[in-house]
mmCIF file of C-alpha atoms and ligand atoms in Angstrom:
data_model
loop_
_atom_site.group_PDB
_atom_site.id
_atom_site.type_symbol
_atom_site.label_atom_id
_atom_site.label_comp_id
_atom_site.label_asym_id
_atom_site.label_seq_id
_atom_site.Cartn_x
_atom_site.Cartn_y
_atom_site.Cartn_z
ATOM 1 C CA MET A 256 0.000 0.000 0.000
ATOM 2 C CA ARG A 257 1.059 3.516 -0.806
ATOM 3 C CA SER A 258 1.292 6.040 2.031
ATOM 4 C CA VAL A 259 -0.967 9.086 2.078
ATOM 5 C CA GLU A 260 2.125 11.292 1.635
ATOM 6 C CA ASP A 261 3.357 9.339 -1.375
ATOM 7 C CA HIS A 262 -0.027 9.446 -3.004
ATOM 8 C CA LEU A 263 -0.349 13.164 -2.340
ATOM 9 C CA SER A 264 3.084 13.797 -3.916
ATOM 10 C CA ALA A 265 2.056 11.773 -6.956
ATOM 11 C CA VAL A 266 -1.179 13.751 -7.206
ATOM 12 C CA LEU A 267 0.581 17.100 -6.865
ATOM 13 C CA ALA A 268 3.078 16.106 -9.556
ATOM 14 C CA LEU A 269 0.200 15.876 -12.053
ATOM 15 C CA GLY A 270 -0.214 19.593 -12.603
ATOM 16 C CA GLU A 271 1.415 22.985 -12.655
ATOM 17 C CA ARG A 272 0.021 26.413 -11.951
ATOM 18 C CA LEU A 273 -2.245 27.475 -14.814
ATOM 19 C CA ASP A 274 -1.570 30.533 -16.959
ATOM 20 C CA ALA A 275 -2.557 34.017 -15.918
ATOM 21 C CA GLU A 276 -4.693 36.462 -17.876
ATOM 22 C CA GLN A 277 -5.632 40.104 -17.383
ATOM 23 C CA ALA A 278 -8.996 40.364 -15.649
ATOM 24 C CA PRO A 279 -11.062 43.370 -14.560
ATOM 25 C CA VAL A 280 -10.116 44.292 -10.986
ATOM 26 C CA GLY A 281 -13.667 43.737 -9.742
ATOM 27 C CA SER A 282 -13.844 40.133 -10.935
ATOM 28 C CA GLY A 283 -12.135 36.812 -10.364
ATOM 29 C CA TYR A 284 -12.505 36.631 -6.589
ATOM 30 C CA GLY A 285 -10.735 33.554 -5.253
ATOM 31 C CA ARG A 286 -8.241 33.501 -8.110
ATOM 32 C CA THR A 287 -4.554 34.180 -7.511
ATOM 33 C CA LEU A 288 -2.694 37.345 -8.364
ATOM 34 C CA ALA A 289 0.059 36.289 -10.773
ATOM 35 C CA ALA A 290 2.423 39.268 -10.450
ATOM 36 C CA ASP A 291 3.207 42.049 -7.993
ATOM 37 C CA VAL A 292 0.947 45.057 -8.437
ATOM 38 C CA ALA A 293 2.612 48.437 -7.971
ATOM 39 C CA ALA A 294 0.940 51.817 -7.747
ATOM 40 C CA VAL A 295 0.653 53.667 -11.056
ATOM 41 C CA VAL A 296 -0.951 56.601 -9.302
ATOM 42 C CA ALA A 297 -0.045 57.981 -5.886
ATOM 43 C CA VAL A 298 -2.490 57.462 -3.044
ATOM 44 C CA PRO A 299 -3.872 59.973 -2.516
ATOM 45 C CA PRO A 300 -3.223 61.290 -6.031
ATOM 46 C CA PHE A 301 -3.168 64.959 -4.933
ATOM 47 C CA ASP A 302 -2.972 67.001 -1.708
ATOM 48 C CA ASN A 303 -6.504 67.107 -0.369
ATOM 49 C CA SER A 304 -8.543 68.011 2.652
ATOM 50 C CA ALA A 305 -9.316 65.429 5.306
ATOM 51 C CA MET A 306 -12.147 67.556 6.727
ATOM 52 C CA ASP A 307 -14.993 69.812 5.729
ATOM 53 C CA GLY A 308 -13.736 73.275 6.662
ATOM 54 C CA PHE A 309 -11.549 76.106 5.448
ATOM 55 C CA ALA A 310 -8.174 75.882 3.742
ATOM 56 C CA VAL A 311 -5.877 78.505 5.215
ATOM 57 C CA ARG A 312 -2.278 79.556 5.701
ATOM 58 C CA ALA A 313 -1.092 78.378 9.129
ATOM 59 C CA ALA A 314 0.778 81.678 9.552
ATOM 60 C CA ASP A 315 -2.582 83.495 9.667
ATOM 61 C CA LEU A 316 -3.996 81.368 12.462
ATOM 62 C CA GLU A 317 -4.695 82.906 15.823
ATOM 63 C CA PRO A 318 -7.862 82.728 17.943
ATOM 64 C CA GLY A 319 -10.383 85.243 16.578
ATOM 65 C CA ALA A 320 -8.578 85.715 13.255
ATOM 66 C CA ARG A 321 -11.039 86.743 10.526
ATOM 67 C CA LEU A 322 -10.126 85.623 7.021
ATOM 68 C CA MET A 323 -11.547 86.600 3.611
ATOM 69 C CA VAL A 324 -13.213 83.671 1.881
ATOM 70 C CA VAL A 325 -11.967 83.646 -1.729
ATOM 71 C CA GLY A 326 -13.533 80.489 -3.091
ATOM 72 C CA ASP A 327 -15.426 77.278 -2.622
ATOM 73 C CA ILE A 328 -13.816 73.877 -3.320
ATOM 74 C CA PRO A 329 -16.136 70.883 -3.422
ATOM 75 C CA ALA A 330 -14.810 67.336 -3.957
ATOM 76 C CA GLY A 331 -14.200 66.855 -7.667
ATOM 77 C CA ALA A 332 -13.306 70.522 -8.210
ATOM 78 C CA THR A 333 -11.175 70.795 -11.326
ATOM 79 C CA SER A 334 -9.644 74.155 -10.451
ATOM 80 C CA VAL A 335 -8.710 75.807 -7.177
ATOM 81 C CA PRO A 336 -8.401 79.433 -6.118
ATOM 82 C CA TRP A 337 -5.186 81.019 -4.889
ATOM 83 C CA VAL A 338 -5.261 81.564 -1.149
ATOM 84 C CA GLY A 339 -3.173 84.585 -0.199
ATOM 85 C CA PRO A 340 -2.253 85.946 3.248
ATOM 86 C CA GLY A 341 -5.375 86.700 5.295
ATOM 87 C CA GLU A 342 -7.506 84.538 3.015
ATOM 88 C CA ALA A 343 -9.298 81.191 3.207
ATOM 89 C CA ALA A 344 -11.204 78.919 0.822
ATOM 90 C CA ARG A 345 -14.124 76.780 1.890
ATOM 91 C CA ILE A 346 -13.164 73.159 1.235
ATOM 92 C CA MET A 347 -14.856 69.770 1.490
ATOM 93 C CA THR A 348 -13.371 66.378 2.438
ATOM 94 C CA GLY A 349 -11.458 64.878 -0.490
ATOM 95 C CA ALA A 350 -11.300 68.167 -2.406
ATOM 96 C CA PRO A 351 -7.923 69.361 -3.756
ATOM 97 C CA MET A 352 -6.031 71.838 -1.574
ATOM 98 C CA PRO A 353 -5.828 75.326 -3.054
ATOM 99 C CA THR A 354 -2.405 76.731 -3.822
ATOM 100 C CA GLY A 355 -1.106 78.954 -1.092
ATOM 101 C CA ALA A 356 -2.966 77.138 1.702
ATOM 102 C CA ASP A 357 -1.211 74.568 3.874
ATOM 103 C CA THR A 358 -3.719 73.752 6.614
ATOM 104 C CA VAL A 359 -7.428 73.017 7.020
ATOM 105 C CA VAL A 360 -9.484 74.399 9.883
ATOM 106 C CA PRO A 361 -12.531 72.156 10.393
ATOM 107 C CA VAL A 362 -15.832 74.015 10.085
ATOM 108 C CA GLU A 363 -16.606 73.133 13.705
ATOM 109 C CA LEU A 364 -13.661 75.318 14.823
ATOM 110 C CA THR A 365 -15.003 78.380 13.005
ATOM 111 C CA ASP A 366 -17.972 80.727 13.364
ATOM 112 C CA GLN A 367 -19.636 79.039 10.351
ATOM 113 C CA PRO A 368 -22.473 76.517 10.534
ATOM 114 C CA SER A 369 -21.819 73.031 9.245
ATOM 115 C CA GLY A 370 -24.048 71.576 6.557
ATOM 116 C CA ALA A 371 -25.480 73.270 3.508
ATOM 117 C CA ALA A 372 -24.858 77.001 3.855
ATOM 118 C CA ASP A 373 -24.135 79.870 1.499
ATOM 119 C CA LEU A 374 -20.503 80.754 0.973
ATOM 120 C CA PRO A 375 -19.670 83.379 3.609
ATOM 121 C CA ALA A 376 -17.665 86.496 2.773
ATOM 122 C CA THR A 377 -15.431 85.965 5.800
ATOM 123 C CA VAL A 378 -14.740 83.245 8.338
ATOM 124 C CA GLU A 379 -13.631 83.610 11.944
ATOM 125 C CA VAL A 380 -11.207 81.050 13.305
ATOM 126 C CA ARG A 381 -12.240 80.128 16.849
ATOM 127 C CA GLU A 382 -9.636 77.463 17.552
ATOM 128 C CA VAL A 383 -6.164 77.251 16.119
ATOM 129 C CA VAL A 384 -4.757 74.063 14.566
ATOM 130 C CA THR A 385 -1.118 73.248 13.832
ATOM 131 C CA GLU A 386 0.438 73.761 10.411
ATOM 132 C CA GLY A 387 -0.412 70.996 7.920
ATOM 133 C CA ARG A 388 -3.311 69.711 10.008
ATOM 134 C CA HIS A 389 -6.147 67.901 8.163
ATOM 135 C CA VAL A 390 -4.271 67.851 4.877
ATOM 136 C CA ARG A 391 -3.644 64.457 3.285
ATOM 137 C CA GLY A 392 -0.491 64.834 1.246
ATOM 138 C CA ARG A 393 -0.079 63.409 -2.256
ATOM 139 C CA GLY A 394 1.437 59.921 -2.028
ATOM 140 C CA GLU A 395 1.196 59.944 1.765
ATOM 141 C CA ASP A 396 -0.353 56.463 1.702
ATOM 142 C CA VAL A 397 1.419 54.999 -1.324
ATOM 143 C CA ALA A 398 3.981 56.473 -3.697
ATOM 144 C CA VAL A 399 3.999 55.703 -7.422
ATOM 145 C CA GLY A 400 5.926 52.462 -7.924
ATOM 146 C CA ASP A 401 5.308 51.047 -4.455
ATOM 147 C CA VAL A 402 4.361 47.355 -4.595
ATOM 148 C CA VAL A 403 1.210 47.023 -2.562
ATOM 149 C CA LEU A 404 -0.293 43.735 -3.721
ATOM 150 C CA PRO A 405 2.201 40.833 -3.822
ATOM 151 C CA ALA A 406 2.063 38.034 -6.391
ATOM 152 C CA GLY A 407 0.340 35.018 -4.874
ATOM 153 C CA LEU A 408 -2.352 37.037 -3.132
ATOM 154 C CA ARG A 409 -5.774 35.465 -3.334
ATOM 155 C CA TRP A 410 -8.043 37.924 -5.124
ATOM 156 C CA SER A 411 -10.676 39.502 -2.885
ATOM 157 C CA PRO A 412 -12.935 42.553 -2.849
ATOM 158 C CA ALA A 413 -10.404 44.305 -0.602
ATOM 159 C CA ALA A 414 -7.573 43.540 -3.053
ATOM 160 C CA ALA A 415 -9.757 44.732 -5.929
ATOM 161 C CA SER A 416 -10.501 48.053 -4.242
ATOM 162 C CA SER A 417 -6.854 48.474 -3.465
ATOM 163 C CA ALA A 418 -5.857 47.781 -7.099
ATOM 164 C CA ALA A 419 -8.441 50.295 -8.290
ATOM 165 C CA SER A 420 -7.030 52.899 -5.889
ATOM 166 C CA LEU A 421 -3.558 52.195 -7.239
ATOM 167 C CA GLY A 422 -4.717 53.097 -10.726
ATOM 168 C CA HIS A 423 -5.390 49.665 -12.228
ATOM 169 C CA GLY A 424 -8.413 48.625 -14.253
ATOM 170 C CA THR A 425 -7.214 45.059 -14.793
ATOM 171 C CA VAL A 426 -4.782 42.738 -13.024
ATOM 172 C CA PRO A 427 -3.118 39.444 -13.984
ATOM 173 C CA LEU A 428 -5.005 36.595 -12.342
ATOM 174 C CA VAL A 429 -4.234 32.898 -12.631
ATOM 175 C CA ARG A 430 -6.921 31.175 -14.623
ATOM 176 C CA ARG A 431 -9.546 29.503 -12.487
ATOM 177 C CA PRO A 432 -9.110 25.713 -12.735
ATOM 178 C CA ARG A 433 -11.941 24.124 -14.702
ATOM 179 C CA VAL A 434 -13.124 20.858 -13.229
ATOM 180 C CA ALA A 435 -15.175 18.140 -14.871
ATOM 181 C CA VAL A 436 -16.996 15.917 -12.397
ATOM 182 C CA LEU A 437 -18.060 12.491 -13.571
ATOM 183 C CA ALA A 438 -19.898 10.146 -11.219
ATOM 184 C CA THR A 439 -20.011 6.566 -12.424
ATOM 185 C CA GLY A 440 -22.481 3.882 -11.504
ATOM 186 C CA SER A 441 -25.380 2.142 -13.262
ATOM 187 C CA GLU A 442 -27.290 2.323 -9.982
ATOM 188 C CA LEU A 443 -27.364 6.135 -9.936
ATOM 189 C CA VAL A 444 -30.328 8.370 -10.628
ATOM 190 C CA ALA A 445 -30.425 12.155 -10.489
ATOM 191 C CA ALA A 446 -31.327 13.881 -7.211
ATOM 192 C CA GLY A 447 -35.066 13.946 -6.580
ATOM 193 C CA GLN A 448 -35.926 11.316 -9.191
ATOM 194 C CA PRO A 449 -37.900 8.232 -8.200
ATOM 195 C CA LEU A 450 -35.790 5.181 -7.475
ATOM 196 C CA GLY A 451 -36.268 1.949 -9.354
ATOM 197 C CA PHE A 452 -35.193 -1.365 -7.915
ATOM 198 C CA GLY A 453 -31.513 -1.342 -7.030
ATOM 199 C CA GLN A 454 -31.113 2.362 -7.673
ATOM 200 C CA ILE A 455 -29.746 5.108 -5.410
ATOM 201 C CA PRO A 456 -29.615 8.878 -5.790
ATOM 202 C CA ASP A 457 -26.332 10.193 -7.156
ATOM 203 C CA SER A 458 -24.930 12.301 -4.342
ATOM 204 C CA ASN A 459 -21.234 12.223 -5.238
ATOM 205 C CA SER A 460 -21.415 14.469 -8.274
ATOM 206 C CA ILE A 461 -23.223 17.113 -6.235
ATOM 207 C CA LEU A 462 -20.752 16.778 -3.386
ATOM 208 C CA LEU A 463 -17.684 17.040 -5.619
ATOM 209 C CA ALA A 464 -18.992 19.902 -7.713
ATOM 210 C CA GLY A 465 -19.931 21.880 -4.612
ATOM 211 C CA LEU A 466 -16.639 21.260 -2.836
ATOM 212 C CA CYS A 467 -14.610 22.256 -5.904
ATOM 213 C CA GLU A 468 -16.614 25.407 -6.361
ATOM 214 C CA GLY A 469 -16.139 26.248 -2.689
ATOM 215 C CA TRP A 470 -12.377 25.836 -3.067
ATOM 216 C CA GLY A 471 -12.348 28.300 -5.949
ATOM 217 C CA ALA A 472 -12.572 26.111 -9.043
ATOM 218 C CA GLU A 473 -15.001 26.494 -11.913
ATOM 219 C CA VAL A 474 -17.140 23.428 -12.379
ATOM 220 C CA ALA A 475 -17.286 23.093 -16.142
ATOM 221 C CA MET A 476 -19.211 19.844 -16.299
ATOM 222 C CA VAL A 477 -21.089 17.591 -13.885
ATOM 223 C CA GLU A 478 -22.432 14.292 -15.120
ATOM 224 C CA SER A 479 -23.488 10.965 -13.835
ATOM 225 C CA VAL A 480 -22.894 8.055 -16.196
ATOM 226 C CA SER A 481 -23.596 4.359 -16.124
ATOM 227 C CA ASP A 482 -20.963 1.669 -15.876
ATOM 228 C CA ASP A 483 -21.275 1.067 -19.602
ATOM 229 C CA PRO A 484 -17.787 1.780 -21.013
ATOM 230 C CA ALA A 485 -19.287 3.461 -24.073
ATOM 231 C CA HIS A 486 -21.232 5.912 -21.871
ATOM 232 C CA PHE A 487 -18.232 6.692 -19.754
ATOM 233 C CA ARG A 488 -16.011 7.104 -22.815
ATOM 234 C CA ALA A 489 -18.497 9.539 -24.363
ATOM 235 C CA ALA A 490 -18.777 11.563 -21.166
ATOM 236 C CA LEU A 491 -15.023 11.692 -20.807
ATOM 237 C CA ALA A 492 -14.784 13.077 -24.333
ATOM 238 C CA ARG A 493 -17.067 15.943 -23.266
ATOM 239 C CA ALA A 494 -14.631 16.809 -20.468
ATOM 240 C CA ILE A 495 -11.963 17.842 -22.943
ATOM 241 C CA ASP A 496 -11.844 21.490 -21.790
ATOM 242 C CA ALA A 497 -11.255 20.621 -18.147
ATOM 243 C CA ASP A 498 -8.009 21.244 -16.298
ATOM 244 C CA LEU A 499 -8.867 18.439 -13.896
ATOM 245 C CA VAL A 500 -11.174 15.468 -14.349
ATOM 246 C CA LEU A 501 -12.616 14.095 -11.128
ATOM 247 C CA THR A 502 -14.460 10.809 -11.219
ATOM 248 C CA SER A 503 -16.160 8.838 -8.494
ATOM 249 C CA GLY A 504 -16.645 5.098 -8.384
ATOM 250 C CA GLY A 505 -15.420 2.400 -10.673
ATOM 251 C CA VAL A 506 -11.853 2.188 -9.410
ATOM 252 C CA SER A 507 -11.902 -0.742 -7.035
ATOM 253 C CA VAL A 508 -11.737 -4.460 -7.674
ATOM 254 C CA GLY A 509 -15.287 -5.365 -8.768
ATOM 255 C CA ALA A 510 -16.178 -6.893 -12.104
ATOM 256 C CA PHE A 511 -17.554 -3.676 -13.649
ATOM 257 C CA GLU A 512 -15.102 -0.950 -12.737
ATOM 258 C CA VAL A 513 -15.675 1.378 -15.633
ATOM 259 C CA VAL A 514 -12.973 3.930 -14.847
ATOM 260 C CA ARG A 515 -10.403 1.159 -14.657
ATOM 261 C CA GLN A 516 -11.611 -0.286 -17.961
ATOM 262 C CA VAL A 517 -11.792 2.874 -19.978
ATOM 263 C CA VAL A 518 -9.275 5.537 -19.070
ATOM 264 C CA GLU A 519 -6.422 5.960 -21.454
ATOM 265 C CA GLY A 520 -3.198 7.620 -20.569
ATOM 266 C CA ASP A 521 -0.799 7.317 -17.738
ATOM 267 C CA ILE A 522 -3.180 6.408 -14.930
ATOM 268 C CA SER A 523 -2.174 4.410 -11.940
ATOM 269 C CA PHE A 524 -4.552 2.505 -9.694
ATOM 270 C CA ASP A 525 -3.321 2.333 -6.145
ATOM 271 C CA LYS A 526 -4.228 1.117 -2.722
ATOM 272 C CA VAL A 527 -3.548 3.984 -0.355
ATOM 273 C CA ALA A 528 -3.022 3.345 3.348
ATOM 274 C CA MET A 529 -6.023 5.331 4.507
ATOM 275 C CA GLN A 530 -9.547 4.747 5.713
ATOM 276 C CA PRO A 531 -11.826 5.577 4.056
ATOM 277 C CA GLY A 532 -10.462 6.052 0.537
ATOM 278 C CA LYS A 533 -8.210 3.060 -0.060
ATOM 279 C CA PRO A 534 -8.692 2.618 -3.825
ATOM 280 C CA GLN A 535 -7.449 5.690 -5.678
ATOM 281 C CA ALA A 536 -6.748 6.298 -9.341
ATOM 282 C CA SER A 537 -4.597 9.190 -10.442
ATOM 283 C CA GLY A 538 -2.671 10.217 -13.487
ATOM 284 C CA LEU A 539 -2.722 12.072 -16.763
ATOM 285 C CA LEU A 540 -5.456 11.452 -19.284
ATOM 286 C CA ALA A 541 -4.236 11.433 -22.879
ATOM 287 C CA TRP A 542 -6.571 13.511 -25.015
ATOM 288 C CA PRO A 543 -6.803 12.850 -28.753
ATOM 289 C CA ASP A 544 -5.225 16.258 -29.429
ATOM 290 C CA GLY A 545 -2.099 15.200 -27.579
ATOM 291 C CA ARG A 546 -2.702 17.178 -24.402
ATOM 292 C CA ARG A 547 -2.445 15.434 -21.068
ATOM 293 C CA VAL A 548 -4.803 16.431 -18.302
ATOM 294 C CA PRO A 549 -4.756 15.427 -14.637
ATOM 295 C CA MET A 550 -7.374 12.999 -13.475
ATOM 296 C CA LEU A 551 -8.259 11.777 -10.007
ATOM 297 C CA GLY A 552 -10.420 8.678 -9.863
ATOM 298 C CA LEU A 553 -11.913 8.720 -6.396
ATOM 299 C CA PRO A 554 -13.665 5.733 -4.898
ATOM 300 C CA GLY A 555 -17.460 5.548 -4.985
ATOM 301 C CA ASN A 556 -18.490 5.523 -1.344
ATOM 302 C CA PRO A 557 -19.665 9.014 -0.495
ATOM 303 C CA VAL A 558 -17.583 9.390 2.651
ATOM 304 C CA SER A 559 -14.522 8.134 0.735
ATOM 305 C CA VAL A 560 -15.271 10.733 -1.903
ATOM 306 C CA PHE A 561 -15.563 13.443 0.726
ATOM 307 C CA VAL A 562 -12.298 12.527 2.445
ATOM 308 C CA SER A 563 -10.397 11.927 -0.823
ATOM 309 C CA ALA A 564 -11.561 15.248 -2.198
ATOM 310 C CA TRP A 565 -10.350 17.111 0.877
ATOM 311 C CA VAL A 566 -7.062 15.243 1.047
ATOM 312 C CA TYR A 567 -6.116 15.112 -2.674
ATOM 313 C CA ALA A 568 -8.377 17.150 -4.950
ATOM 314 C CA ARG A 569 -8.240 20.271 -2.749
ATOM 315 C CA PRO A 570 -4.414 20.595 -2.771
ATOM 316 C CA LEU A 571 -4.191 19.758 -6.480
ATOM 317 C CA LEU A 572 -6.736 22.470 -7.293
ATOM 318 C CA ALA A 573 -4.744 24.854 -5.104
ATOM 319 C CA LYS A 574 -1.627 24.066 -7.131
ATOM 320 C CA LEU A 575 -3.422 24.567 -10.460
ATOM 321 C CA GLY A 576 -5.056 27.764 -9.249
ATOM 322 C CA GLY A 577 -1.871 29.054 -7.614
ATOM 323 C CA TRP A 578 -3.315 29.565 -4.146
ATOM 324 C CA SER A 579 -2.167 28.127 -0.828
ATOM 325 C CA ASP A 580 -3.195 24.599 0.067
ATOM 326 C CA ALA A 581 -2.699 25.224 3.779
ATOM 327 C CA TRP A 582 -5.164 23.190 5.782
ATOM 328 C CA PRO A 583 -5.298 24.438 9.381
ATOM 329 C CA SER A 584 -5.425 21.809 12.093
ATOM 330 C CA SER A 585 -5.569 21.763 15.853
ATOM 331 C CA LEU A 586 -5.248 19.217 18.624
ATOM 332 C CA LEU A 587 -8.560 18.515 20.297
ATOM 333 C CA PRO A 588 -9.738 15.896 22.794
ATOM 334 C CA ALA A 589 -12.005 13.098 21.630
ATOM 335 C CA THR A 590 -15.271 13.065 23.593
ATOM 336 C CA VAL A 591 -15.742 9.345 22.991
ATOM 337 C CA GLY A 592 -13.426 6.513 22.067
ATOM 338 C CA TRP A 593 -13.319 4.711 18.744
ATOM 339 C CA SER A 594 -11.130 2.265 16.908
ATOM 340 C CA GLY A 595 -9.323 2.404 13.616
ATOM 341 C CA PRO A 596 -7.551 0.068 11.234
ATOM 342 C CA GLU A 597 -3.981 -1.075 11.760
ATOM 343 C CA GLY A 598 -1.563 0.344 9.211
ATOM 344 C CA ARG A 599 -3.938 2.838 7.611
ATOM 345 C CA ARG A 600 -4.436 6.500 8.415
ATOM 346 C CA GLN A 601 -7.983 7.061 9.534
ATOM 347 C CA PHE A 602 -9.937 10.181 8.594
ATOM 348 C CA VAL A 603 -13.006 10.609 10.750
ATOM 349 C CA PRO A 604 -15.646 13.251 10.061
ATOM 350 C CA VAL A 605 -16.280 14.873 13.432
ATOM 351 C CA LYS A 606 -18.415 17.492 15.065
ATOM 352 C CA ILE A 607 -16.402 20.064 16.998
ATOM 353 C CA SER A 608 -17.819 21.372 20.271
ATOM 354 C CA GLU A 609 -16.558 22.940 23.491
ATOM 355 C CA GLU A 610 -15.957 19.460 24.880
ATOM 356 C CA GLY A 611 -13.923 18.280 21.925
ATOM 357 C CA VAL A 612 -14.565 16.220 18.814
ATOM 358 C CA THR A 613 -17.199 13.571 18.328
ATOM 359 C CA PRO A 614 -17.480 11.327 15.276
ATOM 360 C CA VAL A 615 -20.658 12.293 13.432
ATOM 361 C CA HIS A 616 -21.744 8.672 13.386
ATOM 362 C CA ARG A 617 -21.386 6.006 16.028
ATOM 363 C CA LEU A 618 -19.732 3.756 13.419
ATOM 364 C CA GLY A 619 -16.948 6.291 13.103
ATOM 365 C CA SER A 620 -15.365 6.347 9.705
ATOM 366 C CA GLY A 621 -17.561 3.890 7.786
ATOM 367 C CA SER A 622 -17.369 4.992 4.210
ATOM 368 C CA HIS A 623 -21.105 4.660 3.458
ATOM 369 C CA LEU A 624 -22.317 7.008 6.176
ATOM 370 C CA VAL A 625 -23.356 9.773 3.852
ATOM 371 C CA ALA A 626 -26.331 10.797 5.961
ATOM 372 C CA SER A 627 -24.208 12.126 8.819
ATOM 373 C CA LEU A 628 -21.595 13.917 6.733
ATOM 374 C CA ALA A 629 -23.457 17.184 6.801
ATOM 375 C CA LEU A 630 -22.977 17.439 10.565
ATOM 376 C CA ALA A 631 -19.174 17.265 10.342
ATOM 377 C CA ASP A 632 -17.168 20.447 10.729
ATOM 378 C CA GLY A 633 -13.832 18.728 11.135
ATOM 379 C CA LEU A 634 -11.859 15.760 9.898
ATOM 380 C CA ALA A 635 -9.979 13.962 12.681
ATOM 381 C CA VAL A 636 -6.792 12.216 11.606
ATOM 382 C CA VAL A 637 -5.667 9.086 13.432
ATOM 383 C CA PRO A 638 -2.136 7.929 12.572
ATOM 384 C CA GLU A 639 -1.432 4.601 10.873
ATOM 385 C CA ASP A 640 0.024 3.020 14.007
ATOM 386 C CA VAL A 641 -2.858 3.942 16.284
ATOM 387 C CA THR A 642 -5.781 1.533 16.404
ATOM 388 C CA THR A 643 -7.763 2.954 19.290
ATOM 389 C CA VAL A 644 -8.560 6.472 20.335
ATOM 390 C CA ALA A 645 -9.675 6.703 23.976
ATOM 391 C CA ALA A 646 -12.118 9.288 25.253
ATOM 392 C CA GLY A 647 -10.109 12.313 26.437
ATOM 393 C CA GLU A 648 -7.105 11.618 24.179
ATOM 394 C CA THR A 649 -6.179 14.404 21.803
ATOM 395 C CA VAL A 650 -6.422 13.963 18.048
ATOM 396 C CA THR A 651 -5.379 16.157 15.138
ATOM 397 C CA VAL A 652 -8.413 17.786 13.559
ATOM 398 C CA HIS A 653 -8.524 19.659 10.261
ATOM 399 C CA ALA A 654 -11.153 22.303 9.739
ATOM 400 C CA LEU A 655 -13.686 21.625 6.991
HETATM 401 P P1 LIG B 882 -17.961 1.795 -6.432
HETATM 402 O O1 LIG B 882 -16.647 2.329 -5.967
HETATM 403 O O2 LIG B 882 -18.327 2.259 -7.791
HETATM 404 O O3 LIG B 882 -18.019 0.317 -6.294
HETATM 405 O O4 LIG B 882 -19.045 2.389 -5.427
HETATM 406 C C1 LIG B 882 -18.975 2.096 -4.045
HETATM 407 C C2 LIG B 882 -20.276 2.388 -3.351
HETATM 408 O O5 LIG B 882 -20.582 3.775 -3.453
HETATM 409 C C3 LIG B 882 -21.481 1.675 -3.921
HETATM 410 O O6 LIG B 882 -22.319 1.283 -2.868
HETATM 411 C C4 LIG B 882 -22.127 2.699 -4.772
HETATM 412 O O7 LIG B 882 -23.490 2.467 -4.949
HETATM 413 C C5 LIG B 882 -21.867 3.969 -4.016
HETATM 414 N N1 LIG B 882 -21.817 5.080 -4.944
HETATM 415 C C6 LIG B 882 -21.046 5.111 -6.052
HETATM 416 N N2 LIG B 882 -21.222 6.250 -6.715
HETATM 417 C C7 LIG B 882 -22.122 6.970 -6.011
HETATM 418 C C8 LIG B 882 -22.712 8.246 -6.196
HETATM 419 N N3 LIG B 882 -22.404 8.988 -7.247
HETATM 420 N N4 LIG B 882 -23.588 8.688 -5.292
HETATM 421 C C9 LIG B 882 -23.882 7.923 -4.223
HETATM 422 N N5 LIG B 882 -23.359 6.711 -3.987
HETATM 423 C C10 LIG B 882 -22.499 6.216 -4.873
HETATM 424 MG MG1 LIG B 883 -19.668 1.701 -9.070
#
């Protein structure tokens, strides 16, 4: 049996970071910034007022000083008056500072009312402020050329607003990985459809598509196909635009393992020392046009699919998409005891509470326990050489 680490290395070796393309700053959230982004405009781009008030010369300021008001400068003003000695200009927050003035006296520190009011002929300064006060200098925040957004950053609304402020309309983002999800099984029917004899609802395709989308991938195709090799082959052909093909089922040792029978390329079928998720297929599909595209053939049991997706598909997507595959974990006490298999790493969906972690099903890690999966908010990991976890013992738990 292959270790979890060895299988993960083999999986990660299947792909490289995808190409980047220019994208509008306000799009592509969750994608990765491919290059450093430096300021092309200063922030702020011009000296401006931080307050609603009066732009003045600090030298004129003394309590009771009365200044001549020579102009009005709203935000967006395209020209500014000259403020000479003994003069002031009314100015609003974000408006450009007039030449000659070096300081802003907030309206509250003058004899003028705040709010909508006619431009006064003069203004009396009631309280003095220090020179330069309430003026935001050009480039005070960021100078032209400063790198503010580092390559590798995961694109977010905050990053987008920052890029816009730095003067950018587009940024280079790594292409979002396109995933094709293919559930196999002649017993499967679509969610909500009546079940005939021997049939079950297809839950894996929904699970995989949703997980991949949540991790930041684009789900380009979701299908459920029978175990008829011709069906599977045809569906696979429709996945040709995908950057990653994810299948479920058909990789173990039964008589009708369609993935095993059909896939062409450099695909290896392994037994991985884990529970659930022992049978795993992985490799590069060979497309007719000569391209080779990563494929992970996950087992069919829904809990195996869930665990395998978190352990292998998630980091591979992170590599393709260029974002971090960090998976935070903590040590938490088990509230109850359970047992695990000798020689295989056990992944147990658990509920996390104040008391610790509790398997979401009394049977622990059984790979068919799809009904309880929704309650899990963690995946406990029990090492290969540990066969029993006692109540009160600490286990490593990854967040889901
Ligand atoms: P397989 O690996 O194809 O032998 O499937 C293992 C088990 O998982 C069988 O009991 C299947 O019925 C079940 N299974 C396979 N695919 C799905 C699916 N898409 N949704 C729900 N259960 C499935
Ligand atoms: Mg099957």
